XYZ file of C-alpha atoms in Angstrom:
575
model
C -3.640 -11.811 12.304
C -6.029 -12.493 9.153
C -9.185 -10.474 9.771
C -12.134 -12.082 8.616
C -15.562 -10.850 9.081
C -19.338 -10.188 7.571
C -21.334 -7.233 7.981
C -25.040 -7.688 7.353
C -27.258 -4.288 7.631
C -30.572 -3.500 6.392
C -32.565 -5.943 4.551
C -29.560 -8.156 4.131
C -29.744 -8.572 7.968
C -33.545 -9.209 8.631
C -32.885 -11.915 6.397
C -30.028 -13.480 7.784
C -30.940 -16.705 9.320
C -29.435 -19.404 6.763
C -26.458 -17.108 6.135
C -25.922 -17.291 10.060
C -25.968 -20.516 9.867
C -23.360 -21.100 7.216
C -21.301 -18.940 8.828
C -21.217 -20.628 12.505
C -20.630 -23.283 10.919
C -16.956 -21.876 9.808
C -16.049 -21.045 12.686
C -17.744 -16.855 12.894
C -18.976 -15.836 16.224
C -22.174 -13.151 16.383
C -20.129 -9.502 17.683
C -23.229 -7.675 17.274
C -26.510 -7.933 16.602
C -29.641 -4.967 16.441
C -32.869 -5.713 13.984
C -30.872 -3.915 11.488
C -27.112 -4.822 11.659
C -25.594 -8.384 12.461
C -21.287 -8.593 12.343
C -20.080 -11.870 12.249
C -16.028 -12.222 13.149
C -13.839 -15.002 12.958
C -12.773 -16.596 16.328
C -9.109 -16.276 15.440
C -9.456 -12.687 14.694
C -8.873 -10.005 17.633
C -11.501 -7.684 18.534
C -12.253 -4.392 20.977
C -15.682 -4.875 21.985
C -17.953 -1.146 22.877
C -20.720 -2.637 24.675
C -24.006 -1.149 23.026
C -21.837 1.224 20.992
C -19.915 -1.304 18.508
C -16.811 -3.540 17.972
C -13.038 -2.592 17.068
C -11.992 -5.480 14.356
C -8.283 -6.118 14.535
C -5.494 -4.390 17.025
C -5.376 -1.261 18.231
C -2.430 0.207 20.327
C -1.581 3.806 22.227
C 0.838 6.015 21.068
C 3.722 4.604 23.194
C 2.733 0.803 21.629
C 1.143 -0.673 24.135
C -2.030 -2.747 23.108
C -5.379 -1.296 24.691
C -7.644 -4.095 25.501
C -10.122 -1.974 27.663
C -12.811 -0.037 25.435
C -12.944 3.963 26.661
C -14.694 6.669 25.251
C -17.707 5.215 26.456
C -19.326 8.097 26.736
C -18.811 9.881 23.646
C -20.624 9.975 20.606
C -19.650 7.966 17.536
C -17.673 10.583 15.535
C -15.939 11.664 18.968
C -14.696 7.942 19.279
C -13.369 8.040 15.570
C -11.505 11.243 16.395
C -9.891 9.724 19.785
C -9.440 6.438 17.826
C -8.006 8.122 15.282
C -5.811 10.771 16.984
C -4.676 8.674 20.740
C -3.966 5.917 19.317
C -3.358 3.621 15.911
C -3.540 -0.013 14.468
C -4.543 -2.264 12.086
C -8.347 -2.139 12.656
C -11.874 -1.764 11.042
C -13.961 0.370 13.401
C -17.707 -0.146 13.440
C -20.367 1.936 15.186
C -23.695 2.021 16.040
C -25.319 5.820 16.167
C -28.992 6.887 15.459
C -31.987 5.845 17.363
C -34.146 2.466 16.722
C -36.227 3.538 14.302
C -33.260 5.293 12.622
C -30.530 3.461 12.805
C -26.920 4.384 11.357
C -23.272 2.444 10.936
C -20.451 3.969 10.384
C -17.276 2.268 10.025
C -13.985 3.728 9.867
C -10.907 2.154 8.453
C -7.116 2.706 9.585
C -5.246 4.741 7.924
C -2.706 1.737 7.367
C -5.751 -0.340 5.454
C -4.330 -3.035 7.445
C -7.394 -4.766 7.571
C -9.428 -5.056 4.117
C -13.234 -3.815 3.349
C -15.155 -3.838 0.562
C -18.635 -3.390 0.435
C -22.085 -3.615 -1.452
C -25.090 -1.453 -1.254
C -28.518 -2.621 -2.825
C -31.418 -0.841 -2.056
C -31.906 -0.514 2.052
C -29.263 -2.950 2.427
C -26.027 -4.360 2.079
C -22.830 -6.412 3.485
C -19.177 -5.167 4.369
C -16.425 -7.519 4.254
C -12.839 -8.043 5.017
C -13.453 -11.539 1.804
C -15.159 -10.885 -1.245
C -15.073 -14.667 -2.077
C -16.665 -15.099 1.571
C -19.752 -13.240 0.537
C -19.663 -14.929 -3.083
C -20.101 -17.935 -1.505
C -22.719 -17.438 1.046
C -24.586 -16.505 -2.286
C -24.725 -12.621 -1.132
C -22.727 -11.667 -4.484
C -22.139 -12.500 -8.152
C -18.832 -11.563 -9.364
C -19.459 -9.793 -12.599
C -15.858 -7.697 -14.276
C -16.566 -3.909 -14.670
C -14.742 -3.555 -17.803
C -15.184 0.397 -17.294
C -13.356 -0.173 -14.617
C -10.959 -2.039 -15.942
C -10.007 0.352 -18.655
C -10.003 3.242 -15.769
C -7.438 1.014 -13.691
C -5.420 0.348 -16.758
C -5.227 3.893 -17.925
C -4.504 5.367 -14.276
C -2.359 2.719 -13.054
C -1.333 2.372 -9.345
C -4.615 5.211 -8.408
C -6.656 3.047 -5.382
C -9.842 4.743 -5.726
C -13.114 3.140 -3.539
C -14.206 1.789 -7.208
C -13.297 -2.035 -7.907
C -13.254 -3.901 -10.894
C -16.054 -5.978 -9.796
C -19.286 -4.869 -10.690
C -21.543 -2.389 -7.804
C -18.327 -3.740 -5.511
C -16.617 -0.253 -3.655
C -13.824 -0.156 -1.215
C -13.809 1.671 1.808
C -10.199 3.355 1.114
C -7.675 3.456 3.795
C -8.371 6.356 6.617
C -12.267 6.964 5.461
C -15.554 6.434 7.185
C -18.599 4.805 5.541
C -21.926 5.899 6.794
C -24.567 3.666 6.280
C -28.611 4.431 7.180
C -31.434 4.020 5.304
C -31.210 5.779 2.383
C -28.220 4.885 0.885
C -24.480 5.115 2.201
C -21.687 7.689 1.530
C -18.101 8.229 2.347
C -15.983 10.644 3.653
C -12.058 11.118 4.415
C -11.135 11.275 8.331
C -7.429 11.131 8.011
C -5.823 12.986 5.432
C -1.832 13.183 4.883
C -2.153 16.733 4.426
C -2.773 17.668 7.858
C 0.863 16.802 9.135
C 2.466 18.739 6.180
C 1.068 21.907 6.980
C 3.391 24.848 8.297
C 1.906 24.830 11.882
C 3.079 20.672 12.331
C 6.428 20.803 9.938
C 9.522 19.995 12.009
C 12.189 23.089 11.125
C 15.281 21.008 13.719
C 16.624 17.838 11.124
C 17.913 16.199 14.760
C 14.519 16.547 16.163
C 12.647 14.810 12.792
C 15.331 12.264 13.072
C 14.688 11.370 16.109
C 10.509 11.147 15.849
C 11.096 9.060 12.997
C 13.574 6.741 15.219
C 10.989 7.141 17.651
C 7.955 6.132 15.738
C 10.044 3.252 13.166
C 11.046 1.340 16.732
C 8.046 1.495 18.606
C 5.500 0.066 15.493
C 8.045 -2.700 14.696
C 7.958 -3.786 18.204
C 4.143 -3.182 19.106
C 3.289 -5.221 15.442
C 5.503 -8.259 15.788
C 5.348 -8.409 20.077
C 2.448 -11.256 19.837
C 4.465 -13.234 16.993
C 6.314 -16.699 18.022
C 8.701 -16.713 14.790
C 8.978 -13.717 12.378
C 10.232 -14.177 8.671
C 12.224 -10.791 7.942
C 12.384 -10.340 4.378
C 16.098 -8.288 4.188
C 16.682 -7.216 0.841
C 19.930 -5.235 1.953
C 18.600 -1.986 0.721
C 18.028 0.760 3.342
C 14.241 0.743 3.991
C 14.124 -3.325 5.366
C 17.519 -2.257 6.868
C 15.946 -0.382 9.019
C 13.178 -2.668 10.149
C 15.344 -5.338 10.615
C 17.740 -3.392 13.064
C 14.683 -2.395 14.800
C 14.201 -5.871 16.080
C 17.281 -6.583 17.695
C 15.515 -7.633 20.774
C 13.304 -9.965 19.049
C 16.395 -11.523 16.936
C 16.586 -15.051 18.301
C 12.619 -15.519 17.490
C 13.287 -13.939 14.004
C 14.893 -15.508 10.745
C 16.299 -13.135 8.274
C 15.949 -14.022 4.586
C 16.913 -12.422 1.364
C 15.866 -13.665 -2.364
C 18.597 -14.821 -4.834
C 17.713 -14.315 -8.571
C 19.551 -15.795 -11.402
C 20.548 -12.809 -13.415
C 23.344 -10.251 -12.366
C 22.388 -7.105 -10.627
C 20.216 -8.412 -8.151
C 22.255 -10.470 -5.541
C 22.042 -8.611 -2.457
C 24.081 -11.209 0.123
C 26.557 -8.621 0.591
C 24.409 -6.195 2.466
C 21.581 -8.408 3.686
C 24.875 -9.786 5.547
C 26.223 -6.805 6.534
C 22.794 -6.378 8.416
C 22.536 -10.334 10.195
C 26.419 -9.727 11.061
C 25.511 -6.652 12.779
C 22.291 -8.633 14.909
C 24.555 -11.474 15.347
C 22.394 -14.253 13.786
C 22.311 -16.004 10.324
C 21.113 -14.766 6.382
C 19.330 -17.285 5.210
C 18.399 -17.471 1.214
C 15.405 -18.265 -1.022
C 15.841 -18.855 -4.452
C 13.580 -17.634 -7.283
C 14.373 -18.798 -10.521
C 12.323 -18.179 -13.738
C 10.564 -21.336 -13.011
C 8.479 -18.906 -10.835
C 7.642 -17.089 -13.780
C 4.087 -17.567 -14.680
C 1.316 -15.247 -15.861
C -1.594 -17.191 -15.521
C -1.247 -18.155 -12.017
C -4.007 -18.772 -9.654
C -5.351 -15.552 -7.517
C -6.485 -15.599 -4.092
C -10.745 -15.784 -4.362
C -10.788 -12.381 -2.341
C -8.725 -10.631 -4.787
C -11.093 -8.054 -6.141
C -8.694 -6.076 -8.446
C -5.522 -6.850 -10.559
C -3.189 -6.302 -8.362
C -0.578 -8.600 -8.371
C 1.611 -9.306 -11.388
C 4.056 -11.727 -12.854
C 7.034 -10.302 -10.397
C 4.888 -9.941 -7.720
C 3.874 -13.290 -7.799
C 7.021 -15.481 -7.981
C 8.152 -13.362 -4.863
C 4.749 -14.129 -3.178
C 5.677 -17.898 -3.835
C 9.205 -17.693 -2.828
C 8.147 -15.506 0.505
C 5.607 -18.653 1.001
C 8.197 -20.726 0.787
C 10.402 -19.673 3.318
C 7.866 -18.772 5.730
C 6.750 -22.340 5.510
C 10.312 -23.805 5.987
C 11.058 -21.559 8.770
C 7.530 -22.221 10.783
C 6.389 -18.426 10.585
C 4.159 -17.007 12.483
C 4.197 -13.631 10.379
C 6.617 -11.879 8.016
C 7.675 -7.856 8.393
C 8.547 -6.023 5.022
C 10.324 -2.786 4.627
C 8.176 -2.021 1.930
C 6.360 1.110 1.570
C 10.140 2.957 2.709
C 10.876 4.429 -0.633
C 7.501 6.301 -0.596
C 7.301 6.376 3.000
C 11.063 8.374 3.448
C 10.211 10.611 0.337
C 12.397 9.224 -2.393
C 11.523 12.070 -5.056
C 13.452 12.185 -7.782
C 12.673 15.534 -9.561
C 13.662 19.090 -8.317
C 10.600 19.786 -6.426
C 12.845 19.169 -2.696
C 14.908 21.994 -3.604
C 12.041 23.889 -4.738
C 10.250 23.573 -1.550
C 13.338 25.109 0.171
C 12.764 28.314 -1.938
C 9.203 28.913 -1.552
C 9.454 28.082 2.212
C 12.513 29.137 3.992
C 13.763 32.064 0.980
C 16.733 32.124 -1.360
C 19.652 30.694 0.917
C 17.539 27.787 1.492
C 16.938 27.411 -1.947
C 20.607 27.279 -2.789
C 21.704 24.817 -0.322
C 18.848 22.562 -1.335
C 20.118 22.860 -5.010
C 23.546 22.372 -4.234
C 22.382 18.884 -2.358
C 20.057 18.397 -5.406
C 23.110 18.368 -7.584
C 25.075 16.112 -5.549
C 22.160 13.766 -5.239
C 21.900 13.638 -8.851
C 25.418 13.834 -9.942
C 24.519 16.811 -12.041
C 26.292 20.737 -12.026
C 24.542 23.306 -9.980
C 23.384 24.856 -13.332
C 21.607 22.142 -14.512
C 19.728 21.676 -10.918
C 19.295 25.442 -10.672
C 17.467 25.213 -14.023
C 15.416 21.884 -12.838
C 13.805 24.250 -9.775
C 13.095 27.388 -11.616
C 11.033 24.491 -14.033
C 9.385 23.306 -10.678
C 8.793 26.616 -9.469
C 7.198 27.722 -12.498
C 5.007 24.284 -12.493
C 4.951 22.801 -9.454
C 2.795 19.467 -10.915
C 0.037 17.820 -11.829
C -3.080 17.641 -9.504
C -4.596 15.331 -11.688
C -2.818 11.108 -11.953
C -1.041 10.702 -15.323
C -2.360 8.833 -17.723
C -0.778 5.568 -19.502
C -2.537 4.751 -22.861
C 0.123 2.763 -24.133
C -1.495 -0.589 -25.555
C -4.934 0.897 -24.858
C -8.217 1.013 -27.416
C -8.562 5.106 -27.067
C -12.180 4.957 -27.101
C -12.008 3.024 -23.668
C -9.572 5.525 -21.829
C -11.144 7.700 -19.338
C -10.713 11.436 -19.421
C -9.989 11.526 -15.894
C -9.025 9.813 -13.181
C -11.570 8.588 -10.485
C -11.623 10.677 -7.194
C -9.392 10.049 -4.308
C -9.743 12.658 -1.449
C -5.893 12.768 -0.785
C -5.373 14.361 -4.279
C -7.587 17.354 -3.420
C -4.451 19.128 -3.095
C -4.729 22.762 -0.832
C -3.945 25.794 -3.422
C -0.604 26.984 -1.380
C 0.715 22.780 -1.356
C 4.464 22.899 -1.970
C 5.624 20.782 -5.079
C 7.826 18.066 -2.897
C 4.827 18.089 -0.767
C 2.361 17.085 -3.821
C 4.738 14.666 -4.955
C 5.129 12.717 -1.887
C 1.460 12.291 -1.198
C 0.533 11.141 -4.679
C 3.388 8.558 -4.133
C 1.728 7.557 -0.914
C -1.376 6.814 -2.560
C 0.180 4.465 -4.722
C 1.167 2.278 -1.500
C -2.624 1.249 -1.189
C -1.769 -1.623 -3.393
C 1.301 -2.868 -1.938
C -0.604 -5.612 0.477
C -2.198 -6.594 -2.557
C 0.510 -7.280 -3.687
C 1.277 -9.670 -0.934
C -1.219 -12.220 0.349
C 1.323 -14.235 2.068
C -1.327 -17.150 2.348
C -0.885 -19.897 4.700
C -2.341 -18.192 7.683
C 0.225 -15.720 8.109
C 0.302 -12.061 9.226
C 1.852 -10.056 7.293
C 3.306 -6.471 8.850
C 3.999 -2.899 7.147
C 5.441 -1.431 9.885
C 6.812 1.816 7.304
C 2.977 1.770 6.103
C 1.598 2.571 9.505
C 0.002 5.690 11.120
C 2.936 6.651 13.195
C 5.589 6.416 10.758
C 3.650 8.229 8.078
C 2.716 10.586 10.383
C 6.166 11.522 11.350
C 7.762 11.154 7.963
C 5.204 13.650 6.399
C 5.908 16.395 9.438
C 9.315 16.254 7.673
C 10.036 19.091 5.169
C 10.862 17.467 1.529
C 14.139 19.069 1.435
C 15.806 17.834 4.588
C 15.103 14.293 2.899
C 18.176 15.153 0.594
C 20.667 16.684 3.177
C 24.027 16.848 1.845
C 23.004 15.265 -1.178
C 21.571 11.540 0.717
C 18.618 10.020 -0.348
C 16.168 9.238 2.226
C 18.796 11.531 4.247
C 16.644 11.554 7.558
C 16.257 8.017 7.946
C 19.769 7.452 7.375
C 20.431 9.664 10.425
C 17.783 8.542 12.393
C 19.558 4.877 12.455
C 22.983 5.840 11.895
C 24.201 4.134 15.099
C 22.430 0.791 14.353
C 23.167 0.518 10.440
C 26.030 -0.681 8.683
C 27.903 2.244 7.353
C 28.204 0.335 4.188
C 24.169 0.069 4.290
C 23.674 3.551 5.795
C 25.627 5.182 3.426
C 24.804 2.767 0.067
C 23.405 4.778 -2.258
C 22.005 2.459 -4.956
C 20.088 -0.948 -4.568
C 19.755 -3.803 -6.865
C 17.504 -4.306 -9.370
C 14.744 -6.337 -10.410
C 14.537 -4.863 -13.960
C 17.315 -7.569 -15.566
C 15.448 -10.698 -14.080
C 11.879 -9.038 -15.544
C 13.774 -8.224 -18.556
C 14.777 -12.022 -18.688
C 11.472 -13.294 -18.011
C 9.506 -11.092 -20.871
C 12.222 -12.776 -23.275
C 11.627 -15.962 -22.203
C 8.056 -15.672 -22.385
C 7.270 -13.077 -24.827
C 5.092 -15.192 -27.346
C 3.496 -17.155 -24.903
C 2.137 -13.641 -23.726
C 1.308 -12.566 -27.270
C -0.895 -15.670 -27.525
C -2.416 -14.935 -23.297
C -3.199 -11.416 -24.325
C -4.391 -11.497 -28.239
C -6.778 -14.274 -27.518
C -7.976 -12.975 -24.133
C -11.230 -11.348 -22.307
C -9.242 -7.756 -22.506
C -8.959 -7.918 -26.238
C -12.538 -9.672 -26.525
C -13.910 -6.848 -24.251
C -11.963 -4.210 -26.824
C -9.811 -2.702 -24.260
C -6.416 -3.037 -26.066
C -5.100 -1.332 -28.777
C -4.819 -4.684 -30.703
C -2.478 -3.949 -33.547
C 0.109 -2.008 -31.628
C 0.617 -4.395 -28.800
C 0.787 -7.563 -31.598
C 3.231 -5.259 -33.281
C 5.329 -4.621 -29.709
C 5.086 -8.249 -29.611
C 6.214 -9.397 -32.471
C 9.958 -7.579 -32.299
C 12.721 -8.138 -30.139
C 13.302 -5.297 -26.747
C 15.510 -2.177 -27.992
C 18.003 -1.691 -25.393
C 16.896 0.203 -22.400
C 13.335 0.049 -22.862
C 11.430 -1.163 -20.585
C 7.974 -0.804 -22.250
C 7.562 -4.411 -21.682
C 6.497 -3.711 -18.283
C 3.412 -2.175 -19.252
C 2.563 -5.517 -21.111
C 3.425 -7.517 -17.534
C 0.390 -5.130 -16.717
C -1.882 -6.279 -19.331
C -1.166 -9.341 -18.293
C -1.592 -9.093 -14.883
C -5.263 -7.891 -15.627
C -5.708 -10.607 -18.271
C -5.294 -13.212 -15.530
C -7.230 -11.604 -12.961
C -10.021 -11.083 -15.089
C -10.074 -14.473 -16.607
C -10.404 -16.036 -12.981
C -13.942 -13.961 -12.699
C -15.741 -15.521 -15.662
């Protein structure tokens, strides 16, 4: 599934006629239409239809996985269907409603908390458009894509922060698990999900079996609900835990499903061993993709709806290579494990053990720390000494801020506003942690466009699985001193031991490493010459100077530059 669809409201829809037009003409079917709002969908994308109430764009499934094709609610008022939508049921959906009266009409649309399906939107004076394609409305003439360099420097100094802002000028997003309310006057937002609802005391599990087995629970139902209506799946196995997992949950589906792992040229980052392990274990073949630095480019071509930087060097020759294979192998869709580090609380400071002390008292505490140290391969002291730090300051409730490279008189104070950092007073440290991690995982399908008319699933990025991996108290994720401990024991009987147990995965760092080497004065030339430094974003002098001399051991600064390029590129590819 590839949603596509228009949103016309206000002005923008009273004067819709030659847009229509255009827009039948590719192949967009008329959902709904009032004097005030017209939604055109593609015929190739799914939708719930709410007869005089509004239309479900995308899938939508109950909490046992089966797909509802029946509106209900019927009867209800608009924010009573969010809630029910929202709370019986999930999916990968864009929800829009009708509400008002005639003469004063109002839209609200709600998006999943997955942001399966995409939306951006623009509001000029008493009206507007919402779309799932920016480069859709670009060329129906409804927009003008013009770089907001403030924005820019925002994204560059706050890296990985999704906030509703875009780097295209008067262009928001509606973020993941918010509602947009649209009427006359203008339009606001607010948050109808939130992740900290399923960490509070009154919905934390306290029984590690019983977390295990909701996560089990929730992990095997949304792999087979997502991929159920595929033909041929592309599994992209790495070998690490997280696509482990996925892949083991579609045993069933195996004989419709090839299993594929990337090969790199540089040491450290062959994974055959496990992804084997895993395909041994289903009974069906590892196949293999090769990326080689021939894949390396940084001034590749974007998709025309990309409406941030996004995607970088490394994310783009594993874009190609994913292409590729799903192309060989006649793919209907491809299913990631990504998201799983975030997703199964991979923290790496103290603040796990440190939750264990401010919630369950000092024995708690101790254990936690004595798994901490294990975990770490550090003595109890040192791990004792790393939660008393976290206890004292739990962390920041603010992103941290990168200048490196960056003109200083271009870098923000602070961060944008996201509503999942408005973080409750009482908020455990693990708990803070885990949630600002989580809202780094808006940009991960960004990140992968999988073109070719595709789907691509993030079954560890759903509502169910992030639901049930939040109920989970931070410490229990590091049970006798395991990373992503609850997982492990969720799918004990189905992994590997060698992958269940496996406590380190490879690396891309030595094949990015390689690549900056190889390119390194190419990317001097990209960057010194392009619209960042012409805009005075960079720190020119410093970067040349970074530039110019050869990578220290160990320091992996030049990953920051891959991130100056990656905006370079997209911002080139606006003007």
């Amino acid at each position: 599934m590839e949603p596509h669809y228009l949103l016309l409201f206000g002005e923008s829809a009273r004067d819709a006629a030659s847009t229509e037009a255009s827009l039948l003409a590719r192949g967009f079917c008329c959902e709904l239409r009032t004097p005030h709002a017209c939604l055109y969908v593609s015929t190739a994308t799914p939708v719930l239809r709410w007869p005089g109430h509004g239309v479900l764009i995308g899938r939508l499934f109950d909490r046992n996985g089966k797909a509802i094709t029946l509106p209900f609610g019927l009867d209800s008022n608009a924010e009573e269907r969010e809630h029910q939508v929202l709370h019986d049921s999930w999916g990968e959906y864009l929800l829009v409603q009708l509400a008002g009266s005639a003469e004063d009409p109002i839209l609200r649309l709600l998006r999943d908390p997955s942001g399966a399906v995409p939306c951006v939107y623009q509001v000029t004076g008493k009206g507007g458009f919402v779309t799932s394609d920016i480069a859709l409305a670009t060329h129906l003439g409804l927009y003008h894509k013009t770089v907001d360099w403030a924005a820019m420097a925002h994204g560059l100094a706050y890296p990985y922060l999704r906030t509703g802002r875009t780097t295209l000028d008067q262009l928001r997003e509606l973020l993941p698990g918010f509602v947009l309310h649209c009427d006359g006057t203008g339009s606001s937002t607010r948050m109808a999900w939130t992740p900290w609802r399923f960490v509070s005391s009154d919905r934390r599990h306290e029984d590690r079996d019983a977390a295990a087995a909701d996560i089990r629970s929730a992990v095997s139902m949304v792999v087979c609900a997502m991929t159920a209506a595929d033909r041929k799946l592309v599994v992209e196995l790495s070998g690490g835990l997280d696509s482990s997992i996925v892949a083991v949950c579609l045993r069933e589906q195996a004989a419709t499903a090839t299993f594929c792992t990337l090969v790199m040229p540089v040491a450290g980052t062959d994974e055959r061993p496990y992804a084997r392990l895993v395909t041994d274990a289903l009974a069906t073949e590892l196949v293999t993709q090769q990326v080689g630095f021939q894949n390396v480019r940084f001034d590749f071509p974007l998709a025309p709806s990309a409406f941030l930087p996004a995607m970088g060097i490394l994310q783009n020759a594993v874009n190609e290579a994913w292409e590729v294979a799903g192309a060989a192998h006649a793919a209907d869709s491809y299913v990631s494990g990504g998201g799983g580090d975030t997703v199964f609380c991979y923290l790496k400071t103290a603040a796990p053990a440190a939750d264990a002390f401010r919630e369950n008292g000092l024995l708690a505490g101790i254990a936690a720390i004595e798994d901490l140290s294990t975990l770490h391969q550090c003595t109890f002291w040192k791990a004792l000494r790393l939660t008393l730090r976290k206890l004292a300051r739990p962390g920041r409730d603010v992103w941290k801020q990168d200048r490196r490279f960056l003109a200083m008189e271009h870098v923000p104070e602070a961060p944008e506003y996201h509503g999942w950092l408005d973080m409750p007073v009482e908020a455990l440290p693990g708990d803070r942690e885990k949630i600002q991690d989580l809202i780094g995982t808006q940009l991960f399908r960004d990140t992968a466009p999988r073109r070719g008319g595709r789907s691509m699933h993030f079954p560890l990025l759903s509502q169910p699985v992030m639901e049930a991996c939040l109920r989970v108290p931070s410490w229990m994720w590091i049970n006798r001193g395991r990373n992503r401990a609850v997982a492990r024991d969720a799918f004990s009987d189905r992994l590997p031991l060698a992958v269940r147990d496996r406590r380190s995965k490879g690396s891309y760092t030595g094949y990015m490493a390689a690549a900056y080497a190889r390119n390194r004065q190419d990317m001097r030339r990209f960057l010194g010459e392009g619209q960042l430094a012409a805009h005075g974003l960079l720190d020119h002098a410093a970067l040349m100077d970074f530039l110019d001399h050869e990578l220290a051991p160990r320091d992996l600064s030049f990953l920051r530059v891959f991130d100056l390029c990656a905006a370079e590129n997209w911002a080139r590819q606006q003007v």
